[in-house]
Amino acid sequence: GRVEEKLYQNRYIVDAGKPHIAIEPHTIPSRNLLAMTKVCPAGCYAETDTGQVEIVSDGCLECGTCRVLLEPTGEITWSYPRGGFGVLFKFG
Ligand code: SF4
Protein backbone atom coordinates (compact mmCIF):
# COMPACT_ATOMS: atom_id res chain seq x y z
CA GLY A 1 0.00 0.00 0.00
CA ARG A 2 0.89 3.65 -0.10
CA VAL A 3 2.18 3.88 3.44
CA GLU A 4 4.38 0.82 3.06
CA GLU A 5 5.96 2.29 -0.07
CA LYS A 6 6.80 5.44 1.86
CA LEU A 7 8.24 3.45 4.70
CA TYR A 8 10.58 1.85 2.24
CA GLN A 9 11.91 5.23 1.12
CA ASN A 10 12.32 6.90 4.49
CA ARG A 11 11.83 5.86 8.04
CA TYR A 12 8.49 7.14 9.12
CA ILE A 13 7.05 7.12 12.58
CA VAL A 14 3.27 7.31 12.55
CA ASP A 15 1.74 9.25 15.40
CA ALA A 16 -1.37 7.09 15.53
CA GLY A 17 -4.62 9.00 15.90
CA LYS A 18 -2.96 12.40 15.53
CA PRO A 19 -2.81 13.24 11.84
CA HIS A 20 -0.88 16.47 11.44
CA ILE A 21 -2.75 17.61 8.33
CA ALA A 22 -6.53 17.72 8.04
CA ILE A 23 -8.76 18.84 5.20
CA GLU A 24 -11.82 20.88 6.05
CA PRO A 25 -15.09 19.26 4.96
CA HIS A 26 -16.07 20.35 1.47
CA THR A 27 -18.49 19.45 -1.28
CA ILE A 28 -16.43 20.58 -4.23
CA PRO A 29 -12.66 20.98 -3.82
CA SER A 30 -10.99 24.19 -4.93
CA ARG A 31 -8.58 24.02 -7.86
CA ASN A 32 -5.62 24.16 -5.52
CA LEU A 33 -6.97 21.44 -3.29
CA LEU A 34 -7.65 19.19 -6.26
CA ALA A 35 -4.19 19.97 -7.63
CA MET A 36 -2.62 18.52 -4.50
CA THR A 37 -3.64 15.05 -5.71
CA LYS A 38 -1.02 15.54 -8.42
CA VAL A 39 1.46 17.88 -6.75
CA CYS A 40 2.10 16.33 -3.34
CA PRO A 41 5.47 14.58 -3.67
CA ALA A 42 4.45 11.96 -1.16
CA GLY A 43 1.12 11.15 -2.80
CA CYS A 44 -0.76 11.89 0.40
CA TYR A 45 -3.74 13.51 -1.32
CA ALA A 46 -6.30 11.51 -3.27
CA GLU A 47 -9.63 12.20 -4.93
CA THR A 48 -12.54 10.13 -3.69
CA ASP A 49 -15.19 8.49 -5.86
CA THR A 50 -17.54 11.32 -4.98
CA GLY A 51 -15.13 14.07 -5.99
CA GLN A 52 -13.84 15.28 -2.64
CA VAL A 53 -10.17 15.32 -1.71
CA GLU A 54 -8.92 13.23 1.19
CA ILE A 55 -5.52 12.96 2.81
CA VAL A 56 -3.52 10.23 4.45
CA SER A 57 -0.74 12.27 5.97
CA ASP A 58 1.38 9.26 6.94
CA GLY A 59 4.45 9.49 4.72
CA CYS A 60 4.22 13.29 4.39
CA LEU A 61 7.67 14.67 3.61
CA GLU A 62 6.86 18.00 5.29
CA CYS A 63 7.74 19.82 2.07
CA GLY A 64 5.23 22.54 2.92
CA THR A 65 3.61 22.82 -0.52
CA CYS A 66 0.09 22.11 0.64
CA ARG A 67 0.63 24.30 3.66
CA VAL A 68 1.58 27.29 1.52
CA LEU A 69 -1.33 26.76 -0.87
CA LEU A 70 -4.15 25.73 1.41
CA GLU A 71 -3.55 26.82 4.97
CA PRO A 72 -4.07 30.56 4.29
CA THR A 73 -7.46 29.85 2.73
CA GLY A 74 -8.49 27.66 5.63
CA GLU A 75 -8.92 24.61 3.46
CA ILE A 76 -6.54 22.57 5.57
CA THR A 77 -5.02 22.71 9.01
CA TRP A 78 -1.35 21.86 9.12
CA SER A 79 1.04 21.39 11.98
CA TYR A 80 4.37 19.68 12.32
CA PRO A 81 4.19 16.19 13.79
CA ARG A 82 5.00 16.03 17.47
CA GLY A 83 8.65 15.55 18.29
CA GLY A 84 9.81 12.04 17.55
CA PHE A 85 7.12 11.42 14.97
CA GLY A 86 6.96 12.04 11.26
CA VAL A 87 9.58 11.64 8.63
CA LEU A 88 13.19 10.86 9.45
CA PHE A 89 15.13 11.45 6.27
CA LYS A 90 17.83 9.03 5.31
CA PHE A 91 21.10 10.73 4.46
CA GLY A 92 23.75 8.77 2.58
FE1 SF4 B 1 2.44 16.39 0.59
FE2 SF4 B 1 4.25 18.25 1.13
FE3 SF4 B 1 1.75 18.56 1.97
FE4 SF4 B 1 3.29 16.71 3.09
S1 SF4 B 1 3.60 18.95 3.17
S2 SF4 B 1 1.17 16.42 2.43
S3 SF4 B 1 4.52 16.03 1.36
S4 SF4 B 1 2.45 18.50 -0.17
PDB file of N, CA and C and ligand atoms in Angstrom:
ATOM      1  N   GLY A   1       0.825  -1.206   0.000  1.00  0.00           N
ATOM      2  CA  GLY A   1       0.000   0.000   0.000  1.00  0.00           C
ATOM      3  C   GLY A   1       0.859   1.256   0.000  1.00  0.00           C
ATOM      4  N   ARG A   2       0.191   2.366   0.007  1.00  0.00           N
ATOM      5  CA  ARG A   2       0.889   3.653  -0.098  1.00  0.00           C
ATOM      6  C   ARG A   2       1.832   3.878   1.063  1.00  0.00           C
ATOM      7  N   VAL A   3       1.352   3.603   2.264  1.00  0.00           N
ATOM      8  CA  VAL A   3       2.182   3.883   3.441  1.00  0.00           C
ATOM      9  C   VAL A   3       3.424   2.997   3.429  1.00  0.00           C
ATOM     10  N   GLU A   4       3.243   1.736   3.073  1.00  0.00           N
ATOM     11  CA  GLU A   4       4.379   0.820   3.058  1.00  0.00           C
ATOM     12  C   GLU A   4       5.441   1.274   2.060  1.00  0.00           C
ATOM     13  N   GLU A   5       4.994   1.797   0.915  1.00  0.00           N
ATOM     14  CA  GLU A   5       5.957   2.292  -0.066  1.00  0.00           C
ATOM     15  C   GLU A   5       6.759   3.448   0.509  1.00  0.00           C
ATOM     16  N   LYS A   6       6.089   4.319   1.257  1.00  0.00           N
ATOM     17  CA  LYS A   6       6.799   5.442   1.856  1.00  0.00           C
ATOM     18  C   LYS A   6       7.777   4.954   2.911  1.00  0.00           C
ATOM     19  N   LEU A   7       7.364   3.954   3.655  1.00  0.00           N
ATOM     20  CA  LEU A   7       8.238   3.445   4.700  1.00  0.00           C
ATOM     21  C   LEU A   7       9.522   2.882   4.103  1.00  0.00           C
ATOM     22  N   TYR A   8       9.411   2.395   2.900  1.00  0.00           N
ATOM     23  CA  TYR A   8      10.584   1.852   2.242  1.00  0.00           C
ATOM     24  C   TYR A   8      11.571   2.977   1.914  1.00  0.00           C
ATOM     25  N   GLN A   9      11.045   4.128   1.556  1.00  0.00           N
ATOM     26  CA  GLN A   9      11.909   5.234   1.119  1.00  0.00           C
ATOM     27  C   GLN A   9      12.544   5.976   2.290  1.00  0.00           C
ATOM     28  N   ASN A  10      11.810   6.181   3.320  1.00  0.00           N
ATOM     29  CA  ASN A  10      12.316   6.899   4.488  1.00  0.00           C
ATOM     30  C   ASN A  10      11.774   6.190   5.723  1.00  0.00           C
ATOM     31  N   ARG A  11      12.427   6.361   6.813  1.00  0.00           N
ATOM     32  CA  ARG A  11      11.834   5.860   8.041  1.00  0.00           C
ATOM     33  C   ARG A  11      10.730   6.806   8.427  1.00  0.00           C
ATOM     34  N   TYR A  12       9.616   6.272   8.800  1.00  0.00           N
ATOM     35  CA  TYR A  12       8.491   7.137   9.116  1.00  0.00           C
ATOM     36  C   TYR A  12       7.809   6.622  10.362  1.00  0.00           C
ATOM     37  N   ILE A  13       7.673   7.509  11.327  1.00  0.00           N
ATOM     38  CA  ILE A  13       7.049   7.117  12.585  1.00  0.00           C
ATOM     39  C   ILE A  13       5.639   7.698  12.606  1.00  0.00           C
ATOM     40  N   VAL A  14       4.656   6.851  12.578  1.00  0.00           N
ATOM     41  CA  VAL A  14       3.272   7.312  12.548  1.00  0.00           C
ATOM     42  C   VAL A  14       2.801   7.622  13.967  1.00  0.00           C
ATOM     43  N   ASP A  15       2.298   8.827  14.122  1.00  0.00           N
ATOM     44  CA  ASP A  15       1.735   9.252  15.401  1.00  0.00           C
ATOM     45  C   ASP A  15       0.260   8.868  15.359  1.00  0.00           C
ATOM     46  N   ALA A  16      -0.038   7.654  15.745  1.00  0.00           N
ATOM     47  CA  ALA A  16      -1.370   7.086  15.531  1.00  0.00           C
ATOM     48  C   ALA A  16      -2.451   7.952  16.157  1.00  0.00           C
ATOM     49  N   GLY A  17      -3.488   8.234  15.395  1.00  0.00           N
ATOM     50  CA  GLY A  17      -4.615   8.996  15.903  1.00  0.00           C
ATOM     51  C   GLY A  17      -4.394  10.493  15.942  1.00  0.00           C
ATOM     52  N   LYS A  18      -3.216  10.960  15.535  1.00  0.00           N
ATOM     53  CA  LYS A  18      -2.956  12.400  15.529  1.00  0.00           C
ATOM     54  C   LYS A  18      -2.418  12.828  14.168  1.00  0.00           C
ATOM     55  N   PRO A  19      -3.281  12.783  13.145  1.00  0.00           N
ATOM     56  CA  PRO A  19      -2.812  13.239  11.835  1.00  0.00           C
ATOM     57  C   PRO A  19      -2.438  14.715  11.907  1.00  0.00           C
ATOM     58  N   HIS A  20      -1.333  15.089  11.288  1.00  0.00           N
ATOM     59  CA  HIS A  20      -0.883  16.473  11.437  1.00  0.00           C
ATOM     60  C   HIS A  20      -1.400  17.380  10.343  1.00  0.00           C
ATOM     61  N   ILE A  21      -2.093  16.802   9.349  1.00  0.00           N
ATOM     62  CA  ILE A  21      -2.747  17.614   8.327  1.00  0.00           C
ATOM     63  C   ILE A  21      -4.194  17.143   8.234  1.00  0.00           C
ATOM     64  N   ALA A  22      -5.121  18.089   8.180  1.00  0.00           N
ATOM     65  CA  ALA A  22      -6.525  17.718   8.043  1.00  0.00           C
ATOM     66  C   ALA A  22      -7.173  18.631   7.014  1.00  0.00           C
ATOM     67  N   ILE A  23      -8.038  18.067   6.202  1.00  0.00           N
ATOM     68  CA  ILE A  23      -8.761  18.843   5.195  1.00  0.00           C
ATOM     69  C   ILE A  23     -10.122  19.210   5.769  1.00  0.00           C
ATOM     70  N   GLU A  24     -10.498  20.457   5.607  1.00  0.00           N
ATOM     71  CA  GLU A  24     -11.824  20.878   6.051  1.00  0.00           C
ATOM     72  C   GLU A  24     -12.887  20.214   5.174  1.00  0.00           C
ATOM     73  N   PRO A  25     -14.022  19.867   5.763  1.00  0.00           N
ATOM     74  CA  PRO A  25     -15.093  19.258   4.957  1.00  0.00           C
ATOM     75  C   PRO A  25     -15.482  20.163   3.785  1.00  0.00           C
ATOM     76  N   HIS A  26     -15.698  19.564   2.651  1.00  0.00           N
ATOM     77  CA  HIS A  26     -16.067  20.346   1.473  1.00  0.00           C
ATOM     78  C   HIS A  26     -16.920  19.489   0.556  1.00  0.00           C
ATOM     79  N   THR A  27     -17.689  20.164  -0.290  1.00  0.00           N
ATOM     80  CA  THR A  27     -18.489  19.446  -1.279  1.00  0.00           C
ATOM     81  C   THR A  27     -17.720  19.361  -2.582  1.00  0.00           C
ATOM     82  N   ILE A  28     -17.215  20.516  -2.992  1.00  0.00           N
ATOM     83  CA  ILE A  28     -16.429  20.580  -4.228  1.00  0.00           C
ATOM     84  C   ILE A  28     -15.066  21.158  -3.864  1.00  0.00           C
ATOM     85  N   PRO A  29     -13.982  20.455  -4.170  1.00  0.00           N
ATOM     86  CA  PRO A  29     -12.659  20.975  -3.818  1.00  0.00           C
ATOM     87  C   PRO A  29     -12.277  22.171  -4.695  1.00  0.00           C
ATOM     88  N   SER A  30     -11.511  23.083  -4.125  1.00  0.00           N
ATOM     89  CA  SER A  30     -10.988  24.190  -4.930  1.00  0.00           C
ATOM     90  C   SER A  30      -9.966  23.632  -5.920  1.00  0.00           C
ATOM     91  N   ARG A  31      -9.593  24.463  -6.879  1.00  0.00           N
ATOM     92  CA  ARG A  31      -8.579  24.023  -7.857  1.00  0.00           C
ATOM     93  C   ARG A  31      -7.284  23.639  -7.170  1.00  0.00           C
ATOM     94  N   ASN A  32      -6.874  24.454  -6.205  1.00  0.00           N
ATOM     95  CA  ASN A  32      -5.617  24.163  -5.518  1.00  0.00           C
ATOM     96  C   ASN A  32      -5.699  22.870  -4.726  1.00  0.00           C
ATOM     97  N   LEU A  33      -6.826  22.668  -4.076  1.00  0.00           N
ATOM     98  CA  LEU A  33      -6.971  21.438  -3.290  1.00  0.00           C
ATOM     99  C   LEU A  33      -6.939  20.222  -4.211  1.00  0.00           C
ATOM    100  N   LEU A  34      -7.643  20.307  -5.310  1.00  0.00           N
ATOM    101  CA  LEU A  34      -7.648  19.194  -6.259  1.00  0.00           C
ATOM    102  C   LEU A  34      -6.245  18.971  -6.833  1.00  0.00           C
ATOM    103  N   ALA A  35      -5.542  20.071  -7.055  1.00  0.00           N
ATOM    104  CA  ALA A  35      -4.194  19.966  -7.628  1.00  0.00           C
ATOM    105  C   ALA A  35      -3.252  19.186  -6.717  1.00  0.00           C
ATOM    106  N   MET A  36      -3.505  19.227  -5.413  1.00  0.00           N
ATOM    107  CA  MET A  36      -2.616  18.517  -4.500  1.00  0.00           C
ATOM    108  C   MET A  36      -2.580  17.025  -4.785  1.00  0.00           C
ATOM    109  N   THR A  37      -3.641  16.484  -5.398  1.00  0.00           N
ATOM    110  CA  THR A  37      -3.641  15.048  -5.710  1.00  0.00           C
ATOM    111  C   THR A  37      -2.559  14.727  -6.742  1.00  0.00           C
ATOM    112  N   LYS A  38      -2.091  15.770  -7.445  1.00  0.00           N
ATOM    113  CA  LYS A  38      -1.016  15.539  -8.416  1.00  0.00           C
ATOM    114  C   LYS A  38       0.313  16.115  -7.936  1.00  0.00           C
ATOM    115  N   VAL A  39       0.254  17.129  -7.088  1.00  0.00           N
ATOM    116  CA  VAL A  39       1.461  17.884  -6.754  1.00  0.00           C
ATOM    117  C   VAL A  39       2.182  17.346  -5.517  1.00  0.00           C
ATOM    118  N   CYS A  40       1.462  16.806  -4.572  1.00  0.00           N
ATOM    119  CA  CYS A  40       2.104  16.328  -3.342  1.00  0.00           C
ATOM    120  C   CYS A  40       3.159  15.280  -3.682  1.00  0.00           C
ATOM    121  N   PRO A  41       4.413  15.525  -3.304  1.00  0.00           N
ATOM    122  CA  PRO A  41       5.473  14.583  -3.674  1.00  0.00           C
ATOM    123  C   PRO A  41       5.365  13.247  -2.957  1.00  0.00           C
ATOM    124  N   ALA A  42       4.595  13.201  -1.900  1.00  0.00           N
ATOM    125  CA  ALA A  42       4.449  11.955  -1.159  1.00  0.00           C
ATOM    126  C   ALA A  42       3.161  11.221  -1.521  1.00  0.00           C
ATOM    127  N   GLY A  43       2.353  11.802  -2.399  1.00  0.00           N
ATOM    128  CA  GLY A  43       1.116  11.150  -2.803  1.00  0.00           C
ATOM    129  C   GLY A  43       0.116  11.017  -1.674  1.00  0.00           C
ATOM    130  N   CYS A  44       0.130  11.986  -0.765  1.00  0.00           N
ATOM    131  CA  CYS A  44      -0.761  11.891   0.400  1.00  0.00           C
ATOM    132  C   CYS A  44      -2.209  12.225   0.053  1.00  0.00           C
ATOM    133  N   TYR A  45      -2.397  13.056  -0.967  1.00  0.00           N
ATOM    134  CA  TYR A  45      -3.744  13.513  -1.318  1.00  0.00           C
ATOM    135  C   TYR A  45      -4.339  12.614  -2.393  1.00  0.00           C
ATOM    136  N   ALA A  46      -5.628  12.340  -2.268  1.00  0.00           N
ATOM    137  CA  ALA A  46      -6.299  11.514  -3.272  1.00  0.00           C
ATOM    138  C   ALA A  46      -7.721  12.018  -3.450  1.00  0.00           C
ATOM    139  N   GLU A  47      -8.248  11.826  -4.650  1.00  0.00           N
ATOM    140  CA  GLU A  47      -9.626  12.199  -4.935  1.00  0.00           C
ATOM    141  C   GLU A  47     -10.516  10.991  -4.660  1.00  0.00           C
ATOM    142  N   THR A  48     -11.622  11.230  -3.989  1.00  0.00           N
ATOM    143  CA  THR A  48     -12.545  10.133  -3.688  1.00  0.00           C
ATOM    144  C   THR A  48     -13.483   9.897  -4.868  1.00  0.00           C
ATOM    145  N   ASP A  49     -14.223   8.814  -4.816  1.00  0.00           N
ATOM    146  CA  ASP A  49     -15.190   8.490  -5.864  1.00  0.00           C
ATOM    147  C   ASP A  49     -16.226   9.589  -6.032  1.00  0.00           C
ATOM    148  N   THR A  50     -16.494  10.304  -4.928  1.00  0.00           N
ATOM    149  CA  THR A  50     -17.540  11.322  -4.978  1.00  0.00           C
ATOM    150  C   THR A  50     -16.974  12.722  -5.216  1.00  0.00           C
ATOM    151  N   GLY A  51     -15.685  12.806  -5.530  1.00  0.00           N
ATOM    152  CA  GLY A  51     -15.126  14.071  -5.985  1.00  0.00           C
ATOM    153  C   GLY A  51     -14.545  14.965  -4.915  1.00  0.00           C
ATOM    154  N   GLN A  52     -14.518  14.508  -3.673  1.00  0.00           N
ATOM    155  CA  GLN A  52     -13.838  15.280  -2.635  1.00  0.00           C
ATOM    156  C   GLN A  52     -12.360  14.866  -2.602  1.00  0.00           C
ATOM    157  N   VAL A  53     -11.589  15.643  -1.865  1.00  0.00           N
ATOM    158  CA  VAL A  53     -10.171  15.320  -1.710  1.00  0.00           C
ATOM    159  C   VAL A  53      -9.944  14.867  -0.281  1.00  0.00           C
ATOM    160  N   GLU A  54      -9.229  13.757  -0.143  1.00  0.00           N
ATOM    161  CA  GLU A  54      -8.920  13.227   1.185  1.00  0.00           C
ATOM    162  C   GLU A  54      -7.401  13.151   1.336  1.00  0.00           C
ATOM    163  N   ILE A  55      -6.959  13.031   2.567  1.00  0.00           N
ATOM    164  CA  ILE A  55      -5.523  12.958   2.814  1.00  0.00           C
ATOM    165  C   ILE A  55      -5.204  11.834   3.781  1.00  0.00           C
ATOM    166  N   VAL A  56      -4.140  11.125   3.481  1.00  0.00           N
ATOM    167  CA  VAL A  56      -3.520  10.232   4.448  1.00  0.00           C
ATOM    168  C   VAL A  56      -2.138  10.824   4.679  1.00  0.00           C
ATOM    169  N   SER A  57      -1.968  11.488   5.798  1.00  0.00           N
ATOM    170  CA  SER A  57      -0.740  12.269   5.966  1.00  0.00           C
ATOM    171  C   SER A  57       0.451  11.419   6.383  1.00  0.00           C
ATOM    172  N   ASP A  58       0.237  10.129   6.676  1.00  0.00           N
ATOM    173  CA  ASP A  58       1.379   9.258   6.936  1.00  0.00           C
ATOM    174  C   ASP A  58       2.274   9.247   5.699  1.00  0.00           C
ATOM    175  N   GLY A  59       3.541   9.453   5.863  1.00  0.00           N
ATOM    176  CA  GLY A  59       4.445   9.491   4.723  1.00  0.00           C
ATOM    177  C   GLY A  59       4.713  10.894   4.226  1.00  0.00           C
ATOM    178  N   CYS A  60       3.992  11.891   4.765  1.00  0.00           N
ATOM    179  CA  CYS A  60       4.223  13.292   4.393  1.00  0.00           C
ATOM    180  C   CYS A  60       5.690  13.642   4.584  1.00  0.00           C
ATOM    181  N   LEU A  61       6.254  14.298   3.573  1.00  0.00           N
ATOM    182  CA  LEU A  61       7.667  14.673   3.609  1.00  0.00           C
ATOM    183  C   LEU A  61       7.878  16.052   4.217  1.00  0.00           C
ATOM    184  N   GLU A  62       6.799  16.670   4.682  1.00  0.00           N
ATOM    185  CA  GLU A  62       6.860  17.999   5.288  1.00  0.00           C
ATOM    186  C   GLU A  62       7.505  19.012   4.348  1.00  0.00           C
ATOM    187  N   CYS A  63       7.169  18.895   3.058  1.00  0.00           N
ATOM    188  CA  CYS A  63       7.741  19.821   2.070  1.00  0.00           C
ATOM    189  C   CYS A  63       7.102  21.186   2.170  1.00  0.00           C
ATOM    190  N   GLY A  64       5.877  21.263   2.699  1.00  0.00           N
ATOM    191  CA  GLY A  64       5.229  22.539   2.917  1.00  0.00           C
ATOM    192  C   GLY A  64       4.371  23.041   1.768  1.00  0.00           C
ATOM    193  N   THR A  65       4.364  22.325   0.638  1.00  0.00           N
ATOM    194  CA  THR A  65       3.612  22.816  -0.519  1.00  0.00           C
ATOM    195  C   THR A  65       2.137  23.003  -0.196  1.00  0.00           C
ATOM    196  N   CYS A  66       1.525  21.990   0.375  1.00  0.00           N
ATOM    197  CA  CYS A  66       0.091  22.108   0.645  1.00  0.00           C
ATOM    198  C   CYS A  66      -0.160  23.156   1.718  1.00  0.00           C
ATOM    199  N   ARG A  67       0.799  23.303   2.615  1.00  0.00           N
ATOM    200  CA  ARG A  67       0.626  24.304   3.665  1.00  0.00           C
ATOM    201  C   ARG A  67       0.586  25.700   3.071  1.00  0.00           C
ATOM    202  N   VAL A  68       1.504  25.965   2.149  1.00  0.00           N
ATOM    203  CA  VAL A  68       1.576  27.289   1.519  1.00  0.00           C
ATOM    204  C   VAL A  68       0.310  27.578   0.724  1.00  0.00           C
ATOM    205  N   LEU A  69      -0.185  26.554   0.012  1.00  0.00           N
ATOM    206  CA  LEU A  69      -1.333  26.762  -0.875  1.00  0.00           C
ATOM    207  C   LEU A  69      -2.658  26.804  -0.127  1.00  0.00           C
ATOM    208  N   LEU A  70      -2.813  25.991   0.904  1.00  0.00           N
ATOM    209  CA  LEU A  70      -4.155  25.726   1.415  1.00  0.00           C
ATOM    210  C   LEU A  70      -4.393  26.147   2.850  1.00  0.00           C
ATOM    211  N   GLU A  71      -3.311  26.398   3.590  1.00  0.00           N
ATOM    212  CA  GLU A  71      -3.546  26.818   4.973  1.00  0.00           C
ATOM    213  C   GLU A  71      -4.087  28.247   5.044  1.00  0.00           C
ATOM    214  N   PRO A  72      -3.556  29.177   4.218  1.00  0.00           N
ATOM    215  CA  PRO A  72      -4.065  30.560   4.295  1.00  0.00           C
ATOM    216  C   PRO A  72      -5.552  30.671   3.958  1.00  0.00           C
ATOM    217  N   THR A  73      -6.045  29.788   3.108  1.00  0.00           N
ATOM    218  CA  THR A  73      -7.456  29.845   2.728  1.00  0.00           C
ATOM    219  C   THR A  73      -8.336  29.053   3.690  1.00  0.00           C
ATOM    220  N   GLY A  74      -7.723  28.409   4.650  1.00  0.00           N
ATOM    221  CA  GLY A  74      -8.493  27.661   5.633  1.00  0.00           C
ATOM    222  C   GLY A  74      -8.968  26.307   5.145  1.00  0.00           C
ATOM    223  N   GLU A  75      -8.463  25.889   4.004  1.00  0.00           N
ATOM    224  CA  GLU A  75      -8.923  24.605   3.462  1.00  0.00           C
ATOM    225  C   GLU A  75      -8.315  23.420   4.195  1.00  0.00           C
ATOM    226  N   ILE A  76      -7.138  23.632   4.758  1.00  0.00           N
ATOM    227  CA  ILE A  76      -6.540  22.571   5.572  1.00  0.00           C
ATOM    228  C   ILE A  76      -6.008  23.179   6.863  1.00  0.00           C
ATOM    229  N   THR A  77      -5.819  22.339   7.848  1.00  0.00           N
ATOM    230  CA  THR A  77      -5.020  22.711   9.013  1.00  0.00           C
ATOM    231  C   THR A  77      -3.747  21.878   8.944  1.00  0.00           C
ATOM    232  N   TRP A  78      -2.667  22.484   9.315  1.00  0.00           N
ATOM    233  CA  TRP A  78      -1.351  21.858   9.116  1.00  0.00           C
ATOM    234  C   TRP A  78      -0.483  22.165  10.318  1.00  0.00           C
ATOM    235  N   SER A  79       0.084  21.149  10.906  1.00  0.00           N
ATOM    236  CA  SER A  79       1.044  21.388  11.978  1.00  0.00           C
ATOM    237  C   SER A  79       2.133  20.341  11.870  1.00  0.00           C
ATOM    238  N   TYR A  80       3.305  20.660  12.353  1.00  0.00           N
ATOM    239  CA  TYR A  80       4.371  19.679  12.324  1.00  0.00           C
ATOM    240  C   TYR A  80       4.007  18.520  13.242  1.00  0.00           C
ATOM    241  N   PRO A  81       4.415  17.300  12.873  1.00  0.00           N
ATOM    242  CA  PRO A  81       4.187  16.191  13.789  1.00  0.00           C
ATOM    243  C   PRO A  81       4.886  16.464  15.119  1.00  0.00           C
ATOM    244  N   ARG A  82       4.355  15.874  16.170  1.00  0.00           N
ATOM    245  CA  ARG A  82       4.998  16.026  17.472  1.00  0.00           C
ATOM    246  C   ARG A  82       6.422  15.497  17.407  1.00  0.00           C
ATOM    247  N   GLY A  83       7.267  16.000  18.279  1.00  0.00           N
ATOM    248  CA  GLY A  83       8.652  15.546  18.294  1.00  0.00           C
ATOM    249  C   GLY A  83       8.743  14.032  18.360  1.00  0.00           C
ATOM    250  N   GLY A  84       9.624  13.485  17.533  1.00  0.00           N
ATOM    251  CA  GLY A  84       9.810  12.040  17.547  1.00  0.00           C
ATOM    252  C   GLY A  84       8.927  11.305  16.564  1.00  0.00           C
ATOM    253  N   PHE A  85       7.971  12.037  15.965  1.00  0.00           N
ATOM    254  CA  PHE A  85       7.118  11.424  14.967  1.00  0.00           C
ATOM    255  C   PHE A  85       7.371  12.082  13.621  1.00  0.00           C
ATOM    256  N   GLY A  86       6.826  11.464  12.586  1.00  0.00           N
ATOM    257  CA  GLY A  86       6.964  12.038  11.261  1.00  0.00           C
ATOM    258  C   GLY A  86       8.163  11.464  10.536  1.00  0.00           C
ATOM    259  N   VAL A  87       8.581  12.192   9.516  1.00  0.00           N
ATOM    260  CA  VAL A  87       9.582  11.642   8.627  1.00  0.00           C
ATOM    261  C   VAL A  87      10.980  11.814   9.228  1.00  0.00           C
ATOM    262  N   LEU A  88      11.775  10.795   9.082  1.00  0.00           N
ATOM    263  CA  LEU A  88      13.186  10.861   9.445  1.00  0.00           C
ATOM    264  C   LEU A  88      13.953  10.584   8.166  1.00  0.00           C
ATOM    265  N   PHE A  89      14.510  11.621   7.573  1.00  0.00           N
ATOM    266  CA  PHE A  89      15.129  11.449   6.268  1.00  0.00           C
ATOM    267  C   PHE A  89      16.407  10.627   6.381  1.00  0.00           C
ATOM    268  N   LYS A  90      16.591   9.807   5.388  1.00  0.00           N
ATOM    269  CA  LYS A  90      17.835   9.030   5.314  1.00  0.00           C
ATOM    270  C   LYS A  90      18.867   9.868   4.578  1.00  0.00           C
ATOM    271  N   PHE A  91      20.017  10.028   5.145  1.00  0.00           N
ATOM    272  CA  PHE A  91      21.104  10.728   4.457  1.00  0.00           C
ATOM    273  C   PHE A  91      22.216   9.730   4.185  1.00  0.00           C
ATOM    274  N   GLY A  92      22.629   9.634   2.944  1.00  0.00           N
ATOM    275  CA  GLY A  92      23.746   8.766   2.577  1.00  0.00           C
ATOM    276  C   GLY A  92      23.377   7.281   2.592  1.00  0.00           C
TER     277      GLY A  92
HETATM  278 FE1  SF4 B   1       2.442  16.391   0.590  1.00  0.00          FE
HETATM  279 FE2  SF4 B   1       4.253  18.245   1.134  1.00  0.00          FE
HETATM  280 FE3  SF4 B   1       1.747  18.560   1.967  1.00  0.00          FE
HETATM  281 FE4  SF4 B   1       3.290  16.713   3.095  1.00  0.00          FE
HETATM  282  S1  SF4 B   1       3.597  18.952   3.174  1.00  0.00           S
HETATM  283  S2  SF4 B   1       1.173  16.424   2.428  1.00  0.00           S
HETATM  284  S3  SF4 B   1       4.525  16.026   1.358  1.00  0.00           S
HETATM  285  S4  SF4 B   1       2.450  18.505  -0.167  1.00  0.00           S
END
